[in-house]
Coordinates of C-alpha atoms in Angstrom, one line a residue:
X28 CA 64.8 119.1 263.5
X29 CA 63.9 118.7 259.7
X30 CA 63.2 122.6 259.9
X31 CA 66.9 123.0 259.7
X32 CA 68.2 120.9 256.9
X33 CA 68.3 121.7 253.5
X34 CA 68.7 119.3 250.6
X35 CA 70.1 120.3 247.7
X36 CA 72.0 119.5 244.5
X37 CA 74.1 121.3 241.7
X38 CA 73.0 121.4 238.1
X39 CA 74.9 122.1 235.3
X40 CA 76.1 121.4 231.9
X41 CA 79.6 120.0 231.3
X42 CA 82.8 121.9 232.7
X43 CA 81.0 125.2 234.0
X44 CA 82.3 124.1 237.4
X45 CA 79.7 122.3 239.5
X46 CA 82.2 120.0 241.5
X47 CA 84.5 123.1 241.7
X48 CA 81.7 125.2 243.6
X49 CA 81.2 121.8 245.7
X50 CA 84.6 121.9 247.3
X51 CA 84.7 125.7 247.8
X52 CA 81.1 125.0 249.7
X53 CA 83.0 121.9 252.2
X54 CA 85.5 124.4 252.6
X55 CA 84.1 127.3 253.9
X56 CA 82.0 125.3 256.0
X57 CA 85.3 123.3 257.1
X58 CA 83.7 120.2 255.8
X59 CA 86.8 119.6 254.6
X60 CA 90.3 119.9 256.3
X61 CA 92.7 121.9 254.9
X62 CA 95.3 119.2 254.2
X63 CA 92.7 116.7 252.7
X64 CA 91.5 119.9 250.0
X65 CA 92.2 118.1 246.3
X66 CA 90.4 120.0 243.0
X67 CA 86.7 118.1 242.6
X68 CA 87.2 116.3 245.7
X69 CA 83.8 114.3 245.3
X70 CA 85.2 113.0 241.8
X71 CA 86.5 110.3 243.3
X72 CA 87.5 108.4 239.8
X73 CA 90.4 109.0 237.6
X74 CA 87.8 108.8 234.3
X75 CA 85.5 111.7 236.0
X76 CA 88.7 114.1 236.8
X77 CA 89.2 113.7 233.0
X78 CA 86.0 114.2 230.9
X79 CA 85.6 116.7 233.5
X80 CA 82.3 115.1 234.7
X81 CA 80.5 112.9 237.3
X82 CA 79.6 109.4 236.6
X83 CA 78.6 108.2 239.8
X84 CA 76.3 110.6 242.8
X85 CA 77.9 111.4 245.8
X86 CA 76.2 113.0 249.0
X87 CA 77.8 115.3 251.7
X88 CA 76.6 116.5 254.9
X89 CA 77.6 120.4 255.9
X90 CA 77.0 122.2 258.7
X91 CA 76.5 126.4 258.0
X92 CA 75.5 128.3 260.8
X93 CA 73.8 132.2 260.4
X94 CA 72.4 134.8 262.8
X95 CA 73.1 131.8 266.0
X96 CA 71.3 129.0 264.2
X97 CA 72.5 125.9 263.2
X98 CA 71.6 124.4 259.9
X99 CA 72.6 121.0 258.0
X100 CA 73.0 121.2 254.3
X101 CA 72.5 117.7 252.3
X102 CA 74.6 117.8 248.8
X103 CA 73.6 115.3 246.5
X104 CA 75.9 115.3 243.6
X105 CA 74.6 113.6 240.5
X106 CA 75.7 112.2 237.6
X107 CA 76.5 115.1 234.8
X108 CA 75.9 113.8 231.4
X109 CA 72.4 113.0 229.3
X110 CA 73.2 108.5 229.5
X111 CA 72.6 108.9 233.3
X112 CA 69.2 110.7 232.8
X113 CA 67.3 108.7 235.0
X114 CA 69.9 108.2 238.1
X115 CA 69.8 112.6 237.7
X116 CA 65.6 112.8 238.2
X117 CA 65.7 110.1 240.9
X118 CA 68.7 112.6 242.7
X119 CA 66.6 115.6 242.3
X120 CA 63.4 114.0 243.6
X121 CA 65.4 113.9 247.2
X122 CA 66.0 117.2 247.0
X123 CA 63.7 120.7 247.5
X124 CA 66.2 122.8 245.6
X125 CA 68.8 123.5 243.2
X126 CA 72.0 125.5 242.3
X127 CA 71.7 126.2 238.4
X128 CA 75.2 126.7 237.5
X129 CA 75.5 128.6 234.4
X130 CA 78.9 129.6 232.4
X131 CA 78.5 133.7 232.5
X132 CA 81.1 133.2 229.8
X133 CA 79.5 130.4 227.8
X134 CA 75.6 131.1 228.7
X135 CA 73.1 128.4 228.6
X136 CA 74.2 125.2 227.0
X137 CA 71.9 122.1 226.4
X138 CA 72.9 119.9 229.5
X139 CA 72.1 122.9 231.6
X140 CA 68.6 123.0 230.1
X141 CA 67.4 119.2 230.5
X142 CA 68.5 119.3 233.8
X143 CA 66.3 122.5 234.6
X144 CA 63.9 120.7 233.3
X145 CA 63.9 117.9 235.6
X146 CA 64.0 120.5 238.4
X147 CA 61.0 122.0 237.5
X148 CA 59.2 118.6 236.5
X149 CA 60.1 117.7 240.2
X150 CA 58.6 121.2 241.6
X151 CA 62.2 121.9 243.1
X152 CA 62.8 126.0 244.1
X153 CA 66.0 126.8 241.6
X154 CA 68.2 129.3 242.2
X155 CA 70.9 130.4 239.5
X156 CA 74.3 130.7 240.1
X157 CA 76.2 132.5 237.3
X158 CA 80.0 131.4 237.8
X159 CA 83.2 132.4 236.1
X160 CA 82.9 136.0 236.8
X161 CA 86.4 136.4 236.8
X162 CA 87.3 135.7 233.2
X163 CA 87.9 138.7 231.1
X164 CA 84.8 137.6 228.2
X165 CA 81.9 136.9 231.0
X166 CA 79.1 138.5 230.4
X167 CA 76.5 138.7 233.6
X168 CA 73.9 140.6 232.0
X169 CA 73.4 138.9 228.7
X170 CA 73.6 135.6 230.4
X171 CA 70.6 136.6 233.0
X172 CA 68.7 137.3 230.0
X173 CA 69.1 134.0 227.7
X174 CA 68.5 132.2 231.5
X175 CA 65.2 134.3 231.0
X176 CA 64.8 134.0 227.3
X177 CA 65.4 129.7 227.0
X178 CA 64.8 128.3 230.6
X179 CA 62.1 130.8 231.3
X180 CA 63.6 131.3 235.0
X181 CA 63.6 135.1 236.3
X182 CA 67.9 135.3 237.1
X183 CA 67.3 139.1 237.8
X184 CA 68.6 138.1 241.7
X185 CA 71.4 135.2 240.1
X186 CA 74.4 134.8 242.5
X187 CA 77.3 136.2 240.5
X188 CA 80.3 133.9 241.6
X189 CA 83.8 132.7 240.9
X190 CA 83.6 128.8 242.2
X191 CA 87.8 129.0 241.7
X192 CA 88.9 132.0 243.9
X193 CA 85.7 131.6 246.2
X194 CA 84.5 134.4 245.5
X195 CA 80.5 135.0 246.3
X196 CA 79.8 131.6 248.0
X197 CA 78.9 133.2 250.8
X198 CA 76.0 134.2 249.3
X199 CA 74.8 130.8 247.9
X200 CA 74.4 129.5 251.6
X201 CA 72.3 132.0 252.5
X202 CA 69.8 131.9 249.5
X203 CA 69.8 128.3 250.4
X204 CA 68.4 129.1 253.7
X205 CA 66.0 131.5 253.0
X206 CA 64.6 130.5 249.3
X207 CA 65.1 126.6 249.8
X208 CA 62.1 125.5 252.2
X209 CA 62.9 122.5 254.5
X210 CA 62.2 119.3 254.1
X211 CA 58.5 117.5 254.2
X212 CA 57.4 114.0 255.7
X213 CA 55.4 113.0 258.9
X214 CA 57.6 111.7 261.3
X215 CA 55.2 109.1 263.2
X216 CA 54.1 107.7 259.6
X217 CA 55.3 104.6 258.1
X218 CA 58.9 104.6 257.0
X219 CA 59.2 105.4 253.3
X220 CA 63.2 105.6 251.9
X221 CA 64.1 106.8 248.4
X222 CA 67.1 104.9 247.0
X223 CA 68.7 107.3 244.0
X224 CA 72.2 105.0 244.0
X225 CA 74.2 102.2 245.6
X226 CA 77.4 100.4 245.1
X227 CA 79.1 96.9 246.5
X228 CA 81.4 97.8 248.9
X229 CA 84.0 94.4 250.2
X230 CA 83.7 94.8 253.9
X231 CA 79.4 95.8 254.4
X232 CA 77.9 94.6 251.3
X233 CA 75.5 96.4 249.2
X234 CA 75.8 100.1 250.3
X235 CA 72.6 102.2 249.3
X236 CA 72.3 106.1 249.3
X237 CA 68.7 107.5 250.7
X238 CA 66.4 110.2 251.4
X239 CA 63.9 109.6 254.4
X240 CA 60.9 110.7 253.4
X241 CA 58.4 109.9 256.3
X242 CA 58.8 107.9 259.2
X243 CA 62.5 106.8 260.6
X244 CA 64.6 104.2 259.6
X245 CA 66.6 102.5 262.4
X246 CA 69.6 100.0 263.0
X247 CA 68.3 96.8 263.3
X248 CA 65.0 97.2 261.9
X249 CA 63.4 94.7 259.3
X250 CA 62.8 97.0 255.8
X251 CA 61.0 95.5 252.6
X252 CA 61.7 96.9 249.2
X253 CA 58.9 97.8 247.9
X254 CA 59.4 97.0 244.0
X255 CA 60.7 93.3 244.9
X256 CA 58.8 92.8 248.0
X257 CA 62.4 91.3 249.7
X258 CA 63.2 92.5 253.6
X259 CA 66.3 92.9 254.7
X260 CA 68.1 94.3 258.1
X261 CA 69.7 97.1 258.6
X262 CA 73.1 96.8 259.7
X263 CA 74.2 100.0 259.3
X264 CA 73.3 103.8 259.0
X265 CA 75.2 106.7 258.7
X266 CA 76.4 109.7 256.5
X267 CA 79.1 111.3 254.6
X268 CA 81.1 114.1 256.1
X269 CA 82.9 113.3 253.2
X270 CA 84.5 110.9 255.5
X271 CA 82.3 108.2 256.7
X272 CA 79.8 108.7 260.0
X273 CA 77.8 106.0 261.7
X274 CA 74.6 106.8 263.2
X275 CA 72.1 104.8 265.0
X276 CA 69.1 106.0 263.2
X277 CA 68.1 108.4 260.0
X278 CA 64.9 110.3 260.7
X279 CA 62.7 112.1 258.1
X280 CA 64.3 115.0 255.8
X281 CA 67.6 113.1 256.2
X282 CA 70.2 112.1 253.5
X283 CA 72.4 109.1 254.5
X284 CA 73.4 105.8 253.5
X285 CA 72.2 101.9 254.8
X286 CA 74.4 99.0 254.6
X287 CA 71.8 95.9 255.4
X288 CA 71.9 91.7 254.7
X289 CA 72.1 92.8 251.2
X290 CA 74.6 90.9 248.9
X291 CA 73.4 91.0 245.4
X292 CA 73.6 94.5 243.6
X293 CA 71.2 93.8 241.5
X294 CA 68.6 93.1 244.7
X295 CA 68.8 97.4 244.9
X296 CA 67.0 99.3 241.9
X297 CA 67.5 102.8 242.2
X298 CA 64.3 104.8 242.8
X299 CA 62.9 102.0 244.8
X300 CA 61.2 102.7 247.9
X301 CA 62.1 101.5 251.2
X302 CA 59.6 100.5 253.8
X303 CA 59.6 98.6 257.1
X304 CA 58.7 95.3 257.1
X305 CA 56.0 95.2 260.1
X306 CA 53.3 97.8 259.5
X307 CA 54.7 98.9 256.0
X308 CA 53.2 101.9 253.8
X309 CA 50.6 101.3 251.7
X310 CA 52.0 103.1 248.4
X311 CA 55.6 103.8 247.0
X312 CA 56.9 106.7 246.4
X313 CA 56.3 107.9 242.7
X314 CA 58.9 107.5 239.2
X315 CA 60.6 104.2 240.3
X316 CA 60.9 102.8 236.7
X317 CA 63.4 99.7 235.3
X318 CA 66.5 101.2 234.0
X319 CA 66.8 99.7 230.9
X320 CA 69.9 99.5 228.5
X321 CA 69.9 101.4 225.0
X322 CA 73.1 100.8 223.5
X323 CA 74.6 97.3 223.1
X324 CA 77.9 95.7 221.7
X325 CA 79.8 92.8 221.7
X326 CA 83.2 93.1 223.8
X327 CA 86.2 90.1 223.1
X328 CA 89.4 89.9 224.4
X329 CA 92.2 90.6 221.7
X330 CA 93.8 86.9 223.4
X331 CA 91.2 84.0 223.8
X332 CA 93.4 83.5 227.1
X333 CA 92.1 86.5 228.7
X334 CA 88.5 85.4 228.3
X335 CA 88.7 84.5 232.1
X336 CA 90.1 87.6 233.5
X337 CA 87.4 89.5 231.2
X338 CA 84.6 87.5 232.8
X339 CA 86.0 88.7 236.4
X340 CA 86.8 92.4 235.1
X341 CA 82.8 92.7 234.4
X342 CA 81.7 91.0 237.0
X343 CA 83.5 93.0 239.6
X344 CA 82.3 96.2 237.4
X345 CA 78.7 95.1 237.9
X346 CA 79.2 95.4 241.6
X347 CA 79.8 99.2 241.4
X348 CA 77.4 99.6 237.9
X349 CA 73.9 97.5 238.0
X350 CA 72.8 99.4 235.3
X351 CA 74.8 98.1 232.4
X352 CA 73.9 93.4 231.4
X353 CA 76.2 91.3 230.3
X354 CA 75.9 87.6 229.0
X355 CA 78.1 85.0 227.1
X356 CA 78.4 85.5 223.3
X357 CA 80.6 83.4 220.7
X358 CA 81.5 84.9 217.7
X359 CA 83.2 82.7 214.8
X360 CA 85.3 85.3 214.1
X361 CA 86.0 86.9 217.2
X362 CA 85.7 84.0 219.5
X363 CA 84.1 84.0 223.3
X364 CA 83.1 87.1 224.3
X365 CA 80.3 89.1 225.7
X366 CA 77.2 91.1 224.7
X367 CA 76.3 94.2 226.8
X368 CA 74.1 96.4 227.2
X369 CA 74.3 99.6 228.6
X370 CA 72.5 103.0 229.6
X371 CA 74.2 105.2 226.5
X372 CA 77.0 105.7 224.5
X373 CA 78.6 107.6 226.8
X374 CA 78.3 104.6 229.6
X375 CA 79.9 102.5 226.9
X376 CA 82.7 104.4 226.1
X377 CA 83.4 104.5 229.9
X378 CA 83.0 101.0 230.9
X379 CA 85.1 100.4 228.4
X380 CA 87.8 102.6 229.3
X381 CA 87.3 101.3 232.7
X382 CA 87.6 97.3 232.0
X383 CA 91.1 98.4 230.3
X384 CA 92.5 101.0 232.9
X385 CA 91.7 99.0 236.2
X386 CA 92.0 95.3 234.6
X387 CA 94.8 95.7 232.4
X388 CA 92.9 94.4 229.3
X389 CA 93.2 94.3 225.8
X390 CA 90.0 94.6 223.8
X391 CA 88.0 94.6 220.5
X392 CA 84.5 95.7 220.5
X393 CA 82.2 95.2 217.8
X394 CA 80.1 98.2 216.0
X395 CA 77.4 99.2 218.9
X396 CA 73.5 98.4 218.3
X397 CA 70.3 99.5 219.5
X398 CA 67.5 97.7 220.4
X399 CA 65.0 97.5 217.7
X400 CA 61.7 95.7 217.2
X401 CA 60.3 93.7 214.6
X402 CA 57.2 92.1 213.6
X403 CA 56.6 89.2 211.5
X404 CA 54.7 88.2 208.9
X405 CA 53.5 85.4 211.6
X406 CA 52.3 88.5 213.5
X407 CA 54.3 87.5 216.5
X408 CA 56.7 90.6 217.8
X409 CA 60.3 90.1 218.4
X410 CA 63.3 92.7 220.1
X411 CA 66.8 92.2 218.9
X412 CA 69.9 94.2 220.0
X413 CA 72.2 91.8 218.0
X414 CA 73.0 92.1 214.1
X415 CA 73.1 88.2 214.0
X416 CA 69.8 87.7 215.4
X417 CA 68.3 89.7 212.6
X418 CA 65.5 87.6 211.0
X419 CA 65.8 86.7 207.2
X420 CA 63.9 89.3 205.2
X421 CA 61.4 87.1 204.1
X422 CA 59.7 86.8 207.6
X423 CA 59.7 90.7 208.2
X424 CA 56.7 92.1 208.4
X425 CA 57.9 95.4 209.8
X426 CA 60.6 97.3 211.5
X427 CA 60.9 99.9 214.1
X428 CA 64.0 101.9 215.7
X429 CA 63.9 104.0 218.4
X430 CA 63.8 107.7 218.1
X431 CA 65.4 110.5 220.0
X432 CA 64.9 114.2 220.3
X433 CA 68.1 115.9 219.7
X434 CA 68.7 119.3 221.3
X435 CA 72.0 121.6 219.9
X436 CA 72.8 124.5 221.0
X437 CA 75.6 126.0 218.2
X438 CA 76.9 129.8 217.5
X439 CA 75.1 131.0 214.6
X440 CA 78.3 130.7 212.3
X441 CA 78.0 126.1 212.8
X442 CA 74.1 126.2 212.1
X443 CA 74.7 125.3 208.4
X444 CA 76.8 122.5 208.7
X445 CA 74.8 121.1 211.9
X446 CA 71.8 121.2 209.6
X447 CA 73.7 119.5 206.8
X448 CA 75.1 116.9 209.8
X449 CA 71.5 115.8 211.2
X450 CA 69.9 115.6 207.5
X451 CA 72.7 113.3 206.7
X452 CA 71.6 110.9 210.1
X453 CA 67.7 110.7 208.6
X454 CA 66.7 113.7 210.8
X455 CA 63.5 115.1 211.1
X456 CA 63.9 118.8 211.9
X457 CA 61.2 120.0 215.1
X458 CA 62.3 123.0 216.2
X459 CA 64.6 126.4 215.3
X460 CA 65.4 128.9 217.3
X461 CA 68.4 132.2 217.0
X462 CA 68.7 134.4 220.0
X463 CA 71.6 136.4 219.1
X464 CA 74.7 134.8 217.8
X465 CA 73.6 131.3 219.3
X466 CA 71.0 129.0 217.8
X467 CA 68.8 126.2 219.6
X468 CA 68.0 123.6 216.9
X469 CA 65.8 120.4 218.1
X470 CA 65.9 117.5 215.4
X471 CA 63.8 113.7 215.6
X472 CA 67.1 111.1 214.8
X473 CA 67.2 107.9 214.8
X474 CA 69.1 106.3 217.9
X475 CA 71.0 104.1 215.9
X476 CA 72.1 106.7 214.2
X477 CA 73.3 108.9 216.8
X478 CA 75.4 106.0 218.7
X479 CA 78.2 106.1 216.1
X480 CA 79.9 108.7 215.3
X481 CA 77.2 111.5 215.3
X482 CA 79.4 113.3 218.6
X483 CA 82.3 113.4 217.3
X484 CA 81.0 114.8 214.2
X485 CA 79.1 117.6 215.7
X486 CA 82.2 118.7 217.9
X487 CA 84.5 118.4 214.2
X488 CA 82.0 120.8 212.3
X489 CA 81.3 122.8 214.9
X490 CA 85.2 123.2 216.6
X491 CA 84.1 122.1 219.9
X492 CA 81.0 124.9 220.3
X493 CA 78.0 123.1 220.3
X494 CA 76.1 121.2 223.0
X495 CA 73.9 118.3 222.5
X496 CA 71.4 116.7 224.5
X497 CA 68.8 113.9 224.0
X498 CA 65.7 112.4 225.1
X499 CA 64.2 109.2 224.0
X500 CA 60.9 109.5 222.6
X501 CA 59.7 106.0 221.4
X502 CA 59.6 103.9 218.3
X503 CA 59.1 104.1 214.4
X504 CA 58.3 102.1 211.6
X505 CA 61.5 102.4 209.6
X506 CA 63.1 100.6 206.2
X507 CA 66.1 98.8 207.5
X508 CA 67.8 95.9 206.4
X509 CA 71.0 93.8 207.8
X510 CA 74.0 94.7 205.9
X511 CA 76.7 91.8 206.0
X512 CA 80.2 92.0 205.3
X513 CA 81.7 88.1 203.6
X514 CA 85.1 87.5 203.5
X515 CA 86.1 84.8 201.1
X516 CA 82.8 83.6 200.9
X517 CA 82.3 82.5 204.9
X518 CA 79.9 86.1 206.7
X519 CA 81.8 87.9 209.6
X520 CA 78.9 87.8 212.1
X521 CA 81.2 90.5 214.3
X522 CA 81.4 92.9 211.5
X523 CA 77.2 93.3 210.2
X524 CA 75.3 96.1 210.8
X525 CA 71.8 97.1 211.0
X526 CA 71.1 100.0 208.3
X527 CA 68.8 102.0 206.5
X528 CA 68.3 100.4 203.0
X529 CA 68.7 103.6 201.7
X530 CA 71.9 104.6 202.9
X531 CA 72.9 100.7 202.5
X532 CA 74.9 100.5 198.8
X533 CA 77.4 102.9 200.1
X534 CA 77.9 102.2 203.5
X535 CA 78.8 98.5 202.5
X536 CA 80.6 100.0 199.6
X537 CA 82.4 102.2 202.1
X538 CA 83.1 99.6 204.4
X539 CA 84.5 96.6 202.0
X540 CA 86.9 99.6 200.5
X541 CA 88.9 100.1 203.9
X542 CA 88.3 96.3 204.5
X543 CA 90.8 96.2 201.7
X544 CA 93.1 98.0 202.9
X545 CA 92.7 97.2 206.2
X546 CA 93.4 93.1 205.4
X547 CA 96.7 91.8 204.5
X548 CA 98.0 89.9 201.3
X549 CA 97.4 86.2 201.2
X550 CA 99.2 83.9 199.1
X551 CA 95.7 83.9 197.2
X552 CA 93.1 86.2 196.3
X553 CA 90.7 87.4 199.1
X554 CA 87.6 88.1 198.2
X555 CA 85.8 91.2 200.3
X556 CA 81.8 91.4 199.8
X557 CA 79.6 93.4 201.4
X558 CA 76.0 91.4 201.2
X559 CA 71.9 92.2 202.3
X560 CA 70.3 88.7 202.3
X561 CA 71.6 86.5 199.5
X562 CA 72.3 89.9 197.0
X563 CA 76.0 91.1 197.0
X564 CA 75.7 94.8 196.6
X565 CA 79.4 95.3 196.4
X566 CA 83.2 93.8 196.4
X567 CA 86.9 94.3 196.9
X568 CA 89.8 91.7 196.0
X569 CA 92.7 91.7 198.0
X570 CA 95.4 90.8 195.1
X571 CA 97.4 87.8 196.2
X572 CA 101.1 87.7 196.6
X573 CA 103.0 86.7 194.1
X574 CA 106.1 84.6 193.2
X575 CA 107.8 84.9 189.4
X576 CA 108.1 81.3 189.4
X577 CA 109.1 81.6 185.8
X578 CA 112.4 83.4 186.8
X579 CA 114.5 80.3 186.6
X580 CA 113.7 80.1 182.7
X581 CA 116.1 81.6 180.5
X582 CA 114.9 80.7 177.5
X583 CA 112.9 77.9 175.2
X584 CA 109.4 77.5 174.1
X585 CA 106.9 80.0 176.0
X586 CA 104.9 76.5 176.9
X587 CA 107.8 75.8 179.8
X588 CA 106.8 79.3 181.4
X589 CA 102.7 78.4 180.7
X590 CA 103.0 75.5 182.1
X591 CA 104.8 77.1 185.3
X592 CA 102.0 79.3 185.7
X593 CA 99.1 76.8 185.4
X594 CA 100.9 74.7 188.1
X595 CA 101.3 77.5 190.4
X596 CA 97.3 78.7 189.4
X597 CA 96.3 74.7 191.1
X598 CA 98.2 75.5 194.1
X599 CA 96.4 79.0 194.6
X600 CA 93.2 77.1 194.1
X601 CA 93.7 74.7 196.7
X602 CA 95.3 77.3 199.1
X603 CA 92.2 79.2 199.0
X604 CA 89.8 76.1 200.2
X605 CA 92.1 75.5 202.9
X606 CA 93.5 78.7 204.0
X607 CA 92.5 81.4 206.8
X608 CA 92.6 85.0 206.6
X609 CA 93.3 86.9 209.8
X610 CA 90.9 90.1 210.0
X611 CA 93.3 92.6 211.8
X612 CA 91.3 94.6 215.2
X613 CA 91.7 97.6 212.7
X614 CA 88.9 95.9 210.5
X615 CA 86.5 95.9 213.5
X616 CA 87.4 99.4 214.5
X617 CA 86.3 100.3 210.5
X618 CA 82.9 100.2 210.9
X619 CA 82.6 102.7 213.3
X620 CA 84.9 105.1 211.0
X621 CA 82.3 104.5 208.1
X622 CA 80.7 107.8 207.3
X623 CA 76.9 106.7 207.7

């Protein structure tokens, strides 16, 4: 019966103990057998364990008894980073309540705030949980006060736990039973089920995680995906305990997985509604949007012979992550590769690491870019994500760049350094609050500035104590130009960047200086130039290796030496016309290190 079901999620900032609490809950409900207990069981990927974040959502069904009554708890574990904000919102839409886990020694952090607001938008019951009370510097009263002031949530009855030691977890179960309402929905209504994650299985095809909102889904039933109107037949249904358990049907309020006759992951969209093919529901569930990539970069193999392996690796990776896009790209400097689109800078970093680790590839990545909107003088509007597609300046009427509202939580000692960093990134201050030893700073920043080195520099200037969250707020007109790098008069397309006009001279100067140090010396002078359109704004020269051709002259007239030097000079001119310059991989990484 749905009245005995509780669907909930755990939300927290990175490393506040979300996955550890999930482990303790599975242990105490005997969902995990002792011989299978490992730390952070639901984090399956090596990268998830290393970075302390959840990348792929997981679900687990737990059984719990209280006062002689059996309950079913469906834990929907959500991704844990701002790049996966839409996936988190869809996972929360499948729940009725959330456990808001806050580290009692660190207090409210940026991601805590962002996810709490998402939960409030979905009208969920929020149960505050104060974790790590076993630490000597845990301050329960101060943390409760901070939750009330920053989030606006009454934390007077917050549950104090130590997920590491398993202390207080029983009280969490009791709160879920008494405070989280059972799922609503009508059993006799047409089927409506929410898809909140999917992946490709070699044996089952596309597997979707779903929550049944209305009606019932059965094996053998013909279903329809409402966003595409495509129809399929259900092959298998089940749930995770956390092992797979197959069932013949999932009723209203239940959470589980579905395998249908779907072979292409791109057919299944997160947030889509499943209904029955015969007598379908009239309206889909609210909140569905098409997830669009926001950050782009070119990925090329170091060895051209590895191109087929890169193509195969991207195809395999896309089977389990349809949120990134890729299309072939040919660069005169780097050869054949792919232009890839990602949800954000962390998603880009994770995808690149997975390509290198799981498929043993050596890759070169170009500087990340974002999607710009350009209005031509003819009135036509275009969107570009690759600097090589930037139109000539004489054709452009206006350029619009994406902007984000960034929320930074930082100790008071580092306020000045954070403000200075945000101002240097063309930020506009929106809000500033100081509560005791902490400050919350909000800035409107260009997304293009965020994807370079903003997070690394923020951690550097605050010694790792700052936390950050951001949300995209739209496009804004800006004075942007395309900065090209020329080596021996030839444009290196992979080194082009779109930057602000006021910063272009300094950025170009810094970049050619770094390039001069990285490009090895040749037998002829190598000119490195930064240019905007046809105007060169900075130049450096890698001096030629010189051979002492006059060493064999032991005397005689000076004209003998002069003739030898002139002959050498002519040879170097001829060599420069036909010689090519190899640009090392470090040169492409230099763009990321230039202080923008």
